[in-house]
Amino acid sequence: MSLNLKLSQRETTFNNEVVTRFELYNSLFQTLPFYQVKDTGILLPFFTSHCEKGAAMNASPTDIIESFFKKYVPDIDHQEQLNRMFRFIQYIERQVVLFDAIEDSSFNKIGKFDDTGTLQSLLQQAAMSDETRKNISEKLKDFSLRLVLTAHPTQFYPGTVLGIMTDLIEAVKVNNIPAIDVLLQQLGKTPFFNKTSPTPVDEAISLTWFLENIFYYAASGIQSKLEEEFEIDASNQLLEMGFWPGGDRDGNPNVTTETTRAVASYLRQRLFRCYYRDYRVLKRRITFRGVEKPMAQLEKLIYKNANVELDVKDLQPELLSLLQTIKQTLVNDHDSLFVDIVENLAQKVRLFGCYFATLDLRQDSRVLRNVFDYVTKQTETGIVSGYTDLDEDGKLAKLTFNEVDYQCPEDADGLTKDTLNTIRLMKQIQHNNGERACQRFIISNCQRASDILQLIDLFLWSGWQKDTLTVDFMPLFETVNDLASAGEIMEQLYTHPYYAEHLKLRGNRQTIMLGFSDGTKDGGYLMANWSIYKAKIEMTAIARKYGVSLAFFDGRGGPPARGGGKTHRFYASMGNEIANEHIQLTIQGQTVSSQYGSVETARFNMEQLLNAGIISGLQPNRNDLLDDGHKSLISNMAEESYGLFMALRAHPLFMEYLEKFSPLKLLSKINISSRPTKRNAASLKLEDLRAISFVTSWSQLKQSIPGFYGVGTALRKVKNEGNWQQVQELYQTSGFFKTMLDNCMMSMSKSDFRVTAYLEQDKKFGAFWKMLKDEFDLTRTMLLELTSSSVLMEEYPVERKSIAIREKIVLPLVIIQHYALQCINNNEDSELTEVYKKLVIRTVYGIVNAGRNLA
């Protein structure tokens, strides 16, 4: 079947399964238990249509809103107009949930339209020859996929709404109208936002829902299938889960040692409840003689740990031993009856141990340097006086790695106490839940080798010993400058005698984290992607030179400007210059529920990543190995794009524009996260602004600047230099380059400059707005020419249509938000200003949720 025919069939299926059903079920909203719901439901289509016409005419949000009420509801006062807008928001929020549910319910018919890139296609290849099967088995021996759940707030559905969505998906699958109706009524009564900000423990509880209900089954299902089909040692853990809530304290004062302790304990308890759920199935089936004693012991262990915390220790070996005893008895005495149920539970115990997911710790290097300086002044560590004044080489030569049992005093400052106490706590967590429970420490803003080595000293001064330091130290390189010096830093570490010894203790494996978010904020879209790609090539070469097995941990997720988009294609396009044996990435925000919201979608997306890693290793595409000419070409474009982006950042109106016309200043009032929107509470400087707040603000403006700005100018430059044919060839042949530009087009598809077109006439900001719009238009023109397309994302019609429908649903929210922001900018009534702020805040939820990144 031709690709065009497949795309056409998929689009037809999408229209039938999603678009038609959304229009049908949307009528049920008339019955929602809202105040004046019928009135709202009747008015909303008129309001939506009015917003569309106004946007098409480049009318200002204020003109659109005022003319609507004048035309359709002329007899109400301003207060009632505001009430109506709040009700529109309430209504539209639920429409977004309904569309999500309908799209998810059709996943089996649309998302899995083509099995290419899944486990099924891997099995089909293995069936072709024994040699292929053997090669895949060999590759699987040294391969792993780690998904790390993070608490980044790019999705605002609370757990209660996610639960309703899950039930709604199942009801829509079978067109159960009465069930859909009652669930929509429940949705109408359920709040969509928290009255107070969640704590890190709240965030952990919320994300643990996915571990319990999704990953517990999806990961074990994939592991089972792989063990069944290929020669894999059962102890070889291919799938791993990681967890950041409660451990990620970078710029988050709400994460404390007690938080980390509570989350580690909660993860363990919830896992044992999952085990107990499975044990009860086991108990109903295994009713034979000879297994009573190990079954009773197993029940006692699992039940006690699911409910009470007494004498907590790592029980994985004991649980596996008991299950093996039961299995052996079934094999020897009972014709292997129900062995599969025993093996299923044993496999989950091998996968999740007593910890469920590895709790990663993360702290900023600047904090860790301050703690290091504090301890050296407080006690005798062997560090020479004047150490802080030494250059980097001097510091590396003078680090001592002495073991000192330093107890942090109560009068130390909060960050110092948290750092030193958490380092000690890591040892306790490993004792309680197993080494894998908490074995990784990530140093964000890592700028030199001493940042890693000084942290190791802090461990050795806090009760850890050199020969039993079961911790992996992971630098996080994120800014353009940090990425440029990453290779040199890693070589300094590999050649440092003590670090080389420590690495040997850890099996000569090194994990390096690379972040996208601050890269795009720091250098723009093209430069961020290219800097990471170049850094990976350089660091891979250095690791291979010193015999180190390297894993890259990618901070990806959400919109393309934060590294999201077509993730599996990104991994499939890694040439053999880049270590790709171990795929590790963050799963965050709306990506968690959109791609891992059900066992079915989770399995599909995990299988695609697994397949990408295996196939890129076994059958590398020679075009993914960029030659010097192609590297030079991309580098040229990245530099041009970088120059334009940096000029934009330096523009005197840049931050003022973002503050005035986006909800940036109000994001801190949205109760979605335990993390502040900026690292420095006292200022609103660009460098202190979290990348997520930066990207979110531009997406609310419907100007996805971090996802495209500079790309058009870069493409025009290489075309003018006579290199257009090479760029076209690169797009056709290089998976890396194609994926990067496809994701850029996805960002642009979620932009709508019509909403802010009124600013072109603004005396102060008109020229600035036009500069942004001109680059958008240029980028679109260049990308359409490059891809020989008539519209953006022409190659992905279903994803394009999904985005278009979502954008249409939330256009009224965008108009309301910009109207409220205009009112704030031109209003002196403090009471009214507070109402306008609430209006802005409420619109943020729906706009972000609708921007879900399914593609």
PDB file of N, CA and C in Angstrom, residues 530-594:
ATOM      1  N   TRP A 530      21.433  21.935  17.485  1.00  0.00           N
ATOM      2  CA  TRP A 530      22.747  21.656  16.900  1.00  0.00           C
ATOM      3  C   TRP A 530      23.822  21.539  17.979  1.00  0.00           C
ATOM      4  N   SER A 531      23.754  22.378  19.003  1.00  0.00           N
ATOM      5  CA  SER A 531      24.741  22.324  20.096  1.00  0.00           C
ATOM      6  C   SER A 531      24.694  20.972  20.798  1.00  0.00           C
ATOM      7  N   ILE A 532      23.478  20.470  21.013  1.00  0.00           N
ATOM      8  CA  ILE A 532      23.323  19.174  21.676  1.00  0.00           C
ATOM      9  C   ILE A 532      23.850  18.050  20.786  1.00  0.00           C
ATOM     10  N   TYR A 533      23.525  18.118  19.508  1.00  0.00           N
ATOM     11  CA  TYR A 533      23.984  17.089  18.556  1.00  0.00           C
ATOM     12  C   TYR A 533      25.516  17.056  18.503  1.00  0.00           C
ATOM     13  N   LYS A 534      26.130  18.239  18.375  1.00  0.00           N
ATOM     14  CA  LYS A 534      27.598  18.315  18.320  1.00  0.00           C
ATOM     15  C   LYS A 534      28.225  17.809  19.613  1.00  0.00           C
ATOM     16  N   ALA A 535      27.638  18.230  20.745  1.00  0.00           N
ATOM     17  CA  ALA A 535      28.178  17.812  22.049  1.00  0.00           C
ATOM     18  C   ALA A 535      28.103  16.299  22.203  1.00  0.00           C
ATOM     19  N   LYS A 536      27.020  15.693  21.704  1.00  0.00           N
ATOM     20  CA  LYS A 536      26.887  14.234  21.793  1.00  0.00           C
ATOM     21  C   LYS A 536      27.979  13.529  20.995  1.00  0.00           C
ATOM     22  N   ILE A 537      28.262  14.034  19.794  1.00  0.00           N
ATOM     23  CA  ILE A 537      29.314  13.421  18.962  1.00  0.00           C
ATOM     24  C   ILE A 537      30.653  13.517  19.686  1.00  0.00           C
ATOM     25  N   GLU A 538      30.967  14.720  20.215  1.00  0.00           N
ATOM     26  CA  GLU A 538      32.254  14.925  20.876  1.00  0.00           C
ATOM     27  C   GLU A 538      32.373  14.066  22.133  1.00  0.00           C
ATOM     28  N   MET A 539      31.322  14.043  22.940  1.00  0.00           N
ATOM     29  CA  MET A 539      31.392  13.283  24.196  1.00  0.00           C
ATOM     30  C   MET A 539      31.401  11.777  23.954  1.00  0.00           C
ATOM     31  N   THR A 540      30.750  11.334  22.879  1.00  0.00           N
ATOM     32  CA  THR A 540      30.799   9.906  22.529  1.00  0.00           C
ATOM     33  C   THR A 540      32.221   9.507  22.164  1.00  0.00           C
ATOM     34  N   ALA A 541      32.882  10.328  21.339  1.00  0.00           N
ATOM     35  CA  ALA A 541      34.261  10.031  20.912  1.00  0.00           C
ATOM     36  C   ALA A 541      35.193   9.963  22.113  1.00  0.00           C
ATOM     37  N   ILE A 542      35.032  10.894  23.057  1.00  0.00           N
ATOM     38  CA  ILE A 542      35.908  10.922  24.246  1.00  0.00           C
ATOM     39  C   ILE A 542      35.649   9.708  25.128  1.00  0.00           C
ATOM     40  N   ALA A 543      34.368   9.348  25.307  1.00  0.00           N
ATOM     41  CA  ALA A 543      34.031   8.177  26.133  1.00  0.00           C
ATOM     42  C   ALA A 543      34.632   6.910  25.520  1.00  0.00           C
ATOM     43  N   ARG A 544      34.510   6.774  24.207  1.00  0.00           N
ATOM     44  CA  ARG A 544      35.066   5.580  23.536  1.00  0.00           C
ATOM     45  C   ARG A 544      36.591   5.543  23.660  1.00  0.00           C
ATOM     46  N   LYS A 545      37.202   6.712  23.622  1.00  0.00           N
ATOM     47  CA  LYS A 545      38.672   6.796  23.760  1.00  0.00           C
ATOM     48  C   LYS A 545      39.125   6.227  25.111  1.00  0.00           C
ATOM     49  N   TYR A 546      38.337   6.444  26.151  1.00  0.00           N
ATOM     50  CA  TYR A 546      38.724   5.993  27.493  1.00  0.00           C
ATOM     51  C   TYR A 546      37.981   4.722  27.931  1.00  0.00           C
ATOM     52  N   GLY A 547      37.314   4.070  26.990  1.00  0.00           N
ATOM     53  CA  GLY A 547      36.647   2.801  27.296  1.00  0.00           C
ATOM     54  C   GLY A 547      35.464   2.936  28.228  1.00  0.00           C
ATOM     55  N   VAL A 548      34.780   4.082  28.178  1.00  0.00           N
ATOM     56  CA  VAL A 548      33.631   4.326  29.057  1.00  0.00           C
ATOM     57  C   VAL A 548      32.336   4.069  28.285  1.00  0.00           C
ATOM     58  N   SER A 549      31.424   3.319  28.899  1.00  0.00           N
ATOM     59  CA  SER A 549      30.107   3.090  28.300  1.00  0.00           C
ATOM     60  C   SER A 549      29.220   4.284  28.635  1.00  0.00           C
ATOM     61  N   LEU A 550      28.773   4.994  27.593  1.00  0.00           N
ATOM     62  CA  LEU A 550      28.104   6.275  27.797  1.00  0.00           C
ATOM     63  C   LEU A 550      26.602   6.183  27.549  1.00  0.00           C
ATOM     64  N   ALA A 551      25.832   6.838  28.425  1.00  0.00           N
ATOM     65  CA  ALA A 551      24.388   6.963  28.221  1.00  0.00           C
ATOM     66  C   ALA A 551      24.040   8.440  28.278  1.00  0.00           C
ATOM     67  N   PHE A 552      23.265   8.904  27.301  1.00  0.00           N
ATOM     68  CA  PHE A 552      22.783  10.282  27.327  1.00  0.00           C
ATOM     69  C   PHE A 552      21.366  10.293  27.891  1.00  0.00           C
ATOM     70  N   PHE A 553      21.155  11.180  28.837  1.00  0.00           N
ATOM     71  CA  PHE A 553      19.842  11.357  29.458  1.00  0.00           C
ATOM     72  C   PHE A 553      19.297  12.693  28.950  1.00  0.00           C
ATOM     73  N   ASP A 554      18.263  12.623  28.112  1.00  0.00           N
ATOM     74  CA  ASP A 554      17.746  13.821  27.451  1.00  0.00           C
ATOM     75  C   ASP A 554      16.584  14.431  28.211  1.00  0.00           C
ATOM     76  N   GLY A 555      16.736  15.706  28.553  1.00  0.00           N
ATOM     77  CA  GLY A 555      15.644  16.444  29.183  1.00  0.00           C
ATOM     78  C   GLY A 555      14.712  16.937  28.107  1.00  0.00           C
ATOM     79  N   ARG A 556      13.786  16.079  27.688  1.00  0.00           N
ATOM     80  CA  ARG A 556      12.895  16.398  26.576  1.00  0.00           C
ATOM     81  C   ARG A 556      11.454  16.353  27.066  1.00  0.00           C
ATOM     82  N   GLY A 557      10.536  16.870  26.230  1.00  0.00           N
ATOM     83  CA  GLY A 557       9.125  16.708  26.572  1.00  0.00           C
ATOM     84  C   GLY A 557       8.322  17.963  26.330  1.00  0.00           C
ATOM     85  N   GLY A 558       6.998  17.825  26.258  1.00  0.00           N
ATOM     86  CA  GLY A 558       6.132  18.970  25.999  1.00  0.00           C
ATOM     87  C   GLY A 558       6.288  19.457  24.569  1.00  0.00           C
ATOM     88  N   PRO A 559       6.300  20.763  24.363  1.00  0.00           N
ATOM     89  CA  PRO A 559       6.387  21.291  23.002  1.00  0.00           C
ATOM     90  C   PRO A 559       7.783  21.107  22.404  1.00  0.00           C
ATOM     91  N   PRO A 560       7.907  21.213  21.065  1.00  0.00           N
ATOM     92  CA  PRO A 560       9.215  21.048  20.429  1.00  0.00           C
ATOM     93  C   PRO A 560      10.281  22.003  20.960  1.00  0.00           C
ATOM     94  N   ALA A 561       9.873  23.195  21.383  1.00  0.00           N
ATOM     95  CA  ALA A 561      10.842  24.155  21.918  1.00  0.00           C
ATOM     96  C   ALA A 561      11.469  23.656  23.216  1.00  0.00           C
ATOM     97  N   ARG A 562      10.857  22.622  23.820  1.00  0.00           N
ATOM     98  CA  ARG A 562      11.446  22.021  25.014  1.00  0.00           C
ATOM     99  C   ARG A 562      11.948  20.611  24.714  1.00  0.00           C
ATOM    100  N   GLY A 563      12.179  20.329  23.423  1.00  0.00           N
ATOM    101  CA  GLY A 563      12.754  19.041  23.046  1.00  0.00           C
ATOM    102  C   GLY A 563      11.738  17.977  22.734  1.00  0.00           C
ATOM    103  N   GLY A 564      10.434  18.324  22.768  1.00  0.00           N
ATOM    104  CA  GLY A 564       9.392  17.329  22.508  1.00  0.00           C
ATOM    105  C   GLY A 564       9.208  17.093  21.023  1.00  0.00           C
ATOM    106  N   GLY A 565       8.017  16.606  20.659  1.00  0.00           N
ATOM    107  CA  GLY A 565       7.758  16.321  19.250  1.00  0.00           C
ATOM    108  C   GLY A 565       7.906  14.847  18.957  1.00  0.00           C
ATOM    109  N   LYS A 566       8.423  14.544  17.791  1.00  0.00           N
ATOM    110  CA  LYS A 566       8.506  13.151  17.335  1.00  0.00           C
ATOM    111  C   LYS A 566       9.749  12.485  17.940  1.00  0.00           C
ATOM    112  N   THR A 567       9.642  12.112  19.203  1.00  0.00           N
ATOM    113  CA  THR A 567      10.796  11.660  19.975  1.00  0.00           C
ATOM    114  C   THR A 567      11.436  10.402  19.411  1.00  0.00           C
ATOM    115  N   HIS A 568      10.623   9.400  19.038  1.00  0.00           N
ATOM    116  CA  HIS A 568      11.217   8.146  18.571  1.00  0.00           C
ATOM    117  C   HIS A 568      11.998   8.359  17.282  1.00  0.00           C
ATOM    118  N   ARG A 569      11.549   9.322  16.444  1.00  0.00           N
ATOM    119  CA  ARG A 569      12.281   9.602  15.208  1.00  0.00           C
ATOM    120  C   ARG A 569      13.618  10.257  15.517  1.00  0.00           C
ATOM    121  N   PHE A 570      13.637  11.050  16.563  1.00  0.00           N
ATOM    122  CA  PHE A 570      14.882  11.672  17.009  1.00  0.00           C
ATOM    123  C   PHE A 570      15.910  10.588  17.352  1.00  0.00           C
ATOM    124  N   TYR A 571      15.482   9.569  18.101  1.00  0.00           N
ATOM    125  CA  TYR A 571      16.424   8.506  18.496  1.00  0.00           C
ATOM    126  C   TYR A 571      16.786   7.590  17.331  1.00  0.00           C
ATOM    127  N   ALA A 572      15.836   7.367  16.442  1.00  0.00           N
ATOM    128  CA  ALA A 572      16.115   6.508  15.280  1.00  0.00           C
ATOM    129  C   ALA A 572      17.133   7.156  14.350  1.00  0.00           C
ATOM    130  N   SER A 573      17.290   8.498  14.439  1.00  0.00           N
ATOM    131  CA  SER A 573      18.176   9.201  13.508  1.00  0.00           C
ATOM    132  C   SER A 573      19.588   9.380  14.038  1.00  0.00           C
ATOM    133  N   MET A 574      19.905   8.802  15.191  1.00  0.00           N
ATOM    134  CA  MET A 574      21.259   8.935  15.718  1.00  0.00           C
ATOM    135  C   MET A 574      22.229   8.086  14.891  1.00  0.00           C
ATOM    136  N   GLY A 575      23.225   8.696  14.303  1.00  0.00           N
ATOM    137  CA  GLY A 575      24.238   7.936  13.559  1.00  0.00           C
ATOM    138  C   GLY A 575      25.169   7.229  14.524  1.00  0.00           C
ATOM    139  N   ASN A 576      26.118   6.409  13.999  1.00  0.00           N
ATOM    140  CA  ASN A 576      26.976   5.656  14.923  1.00  0.00           C
ATOM    141  C   ASN A 576      28.063   6.517  15.569  1.00  0.00           C
ATOM    142  N   GLU A 577      28.059   7.820  15.283  1.00  0.00           N
ATOM    143  CA  GLU A 577      28.970   8.734  15.990  1.00  0.00           C
ATOM    144  C   GLU A 577      28.431   9.073  17.382  1.00  0.00           C
ATOM    145  N   ILE A 578      27.151   8.725  17.621  1.00  0.00           N
ATOM    146  CA  ILE A 578      26.509   9.088  18.893  1.00  0.00           C
ATOM    147  C   ILE A 578      26.102   7.831  19.650  1.00  0.00           C
ATOM    148  N   ALA A 579      26.509   7.747  20.917  1.00  0.00           N
ATOM    149  CA  ALA A 579      26.134   6.612  21.768  1.00  0.00           C
ATOM    150  C   ALA A 579      24.617   6.566  21.890  1.00  0.00           C
ATOM    151  N   ASN A 580      24.035   5.424  21.544  1.00  0.00           N
ATOM    152  CA  ASN A 580      22.570   5.317  21.549  1.00  0.00           C
ATOM    153  C   ASN A 580      22.126   3.972  22.133  1.00  0.00           C
ATOM    154  N   GLU A 581      23.056   3.317  22.870  1.00  0.00           N
ATOM    155  CA  GLU A 581      22.723   1.990  23.437  1.00  0.00           C
ATOM    156  C   GLU A 581      21.715   2.127  24.579  1.00  0.00           C
ATOM    157  N   HIS A 582      21.742   3.269  25.239  1.00  0.00           N
ATOM    158  CA  HIS A 582      20.843   3.473  26.380  1.00  0.00           C
ATOM    159  C   HIS A 582      20.044   4.746  26.137  1.00  0.00           C
ATOM    160  N   ILE A 583      18.729   4.593  25.980  1.00  0.00           N
ATOM    161  CA  ILE A 583      17.863   5.757  25.762  1.00  0.00           C
ATOM    162  C   ILE A 583      17.267   6.159  27.104  1.00  0.00           C
ATOM    163  N   GLN A 584      17.513   7.394  27.492  1.00  0.00           N
ATOM    164  CA  GLN A 584      16.959   7.913  28.740  1.00  0.00           C
ATOM    165  C   GLN A 584      16.359   9.282  28.443  1.00  0.00           C
ATOM    166  N   LEU A 585      15.122   9.502  28.847  1.00  0.00           N
ATOM    167  CA  LEU A 585      14.507  10.805  28.606  1.00  0.00           C
ATOM    168  C   LEU A 585      13.469  11.121  29.659  1.00  0.00           C
ATOM    169  N   THR A 586      13.247  12.411  29.844  1.00  0.00           N
ATOM    170  CA  THR A 586      12.204  12.841  30.781  1.00  0.00           C
ATOM    171  C   THR A 586      10.854  12.803  30.081  1.00  0.00           C
ATOM    172  N   ILE A 587       9.842  12.408  30.833  1.00  0.00           N
ATOM    173  CA  ILE A 587       8.457  12.438  30.357  1.00  0.00           C
ATOM    174  C   ILE A 587       7.746  13.440  31.239  1.00  0.00           C
ATOM    175  N   GLN A 588       7.226  14.508  30.646  1.00  0.00           N
ATOM    176  CA  GLN A 588       6.738  15.596  31.482  1.00  0.00           C
ATOM    177  C   GLN A 588       5.474  16.222  30.928  1.00  0.00           C
ATOM    178  N   GLY A 589       4.772  16.909  31.829  1.00  0.00           N
ATOM    179  CA  GLY A 589       3.621  17.688  31.411  1.00  0.00           C
ATOM    180  C   GLY A 589       2.583  16.875  30.675  1.00  0.00           C
ATOM    181  N   GLN A 590       2.034  17.484  29.600  1.00  0.00           N
ATOM    182  CA  GLN A 590       0.947  16.836  28.878  1.00  0.00           C
ATOM    183  C   GLN A 590       1.407  15.567  28.174  1.00  0.00           C
ATOM    184  N   THR A 591       2.729  15.404  27.993  1.00  0.00           N
ATOM    185  CA  THR A 591       3.249  14.194  27.351  1.00  0.00           C
ATOM    186  C   THR A 591       2.915  12.956  28.178  1.00  0.00           C
ATOM    187  N   VAL A 592       2.869  13.094  29.501  1.00  0.00           N
ATOM    188  CA  VAL A 592       2.592  11.938  30.358  1.00  0.00           C
ATOM    189  C   VAL A 592       1.219  11.364  30.028  1.00  0.00           C
ATOM    190  N   SER A 593       0.192  12.217  30.040  1.00  0.00           N
ATOM    191  CA  SER A 593      -1.155  11.685  29.816  1.00  0.00           C
ATOM    192  C   SER A 593      -1.461  11.458  28.340  1.00  0.00           C
ATOM    193  N   SER A 594      -0.857  12.258  27.431  1.00  0.00           N
ATOM    194  CA  SER A 594      -1.192  12.098  26.014  1.00  0.00           C
ATOM    195  C   SER A 594      -0.506  10.885  25.401  1.00  0.00           C
TER     196      SER A 594
END
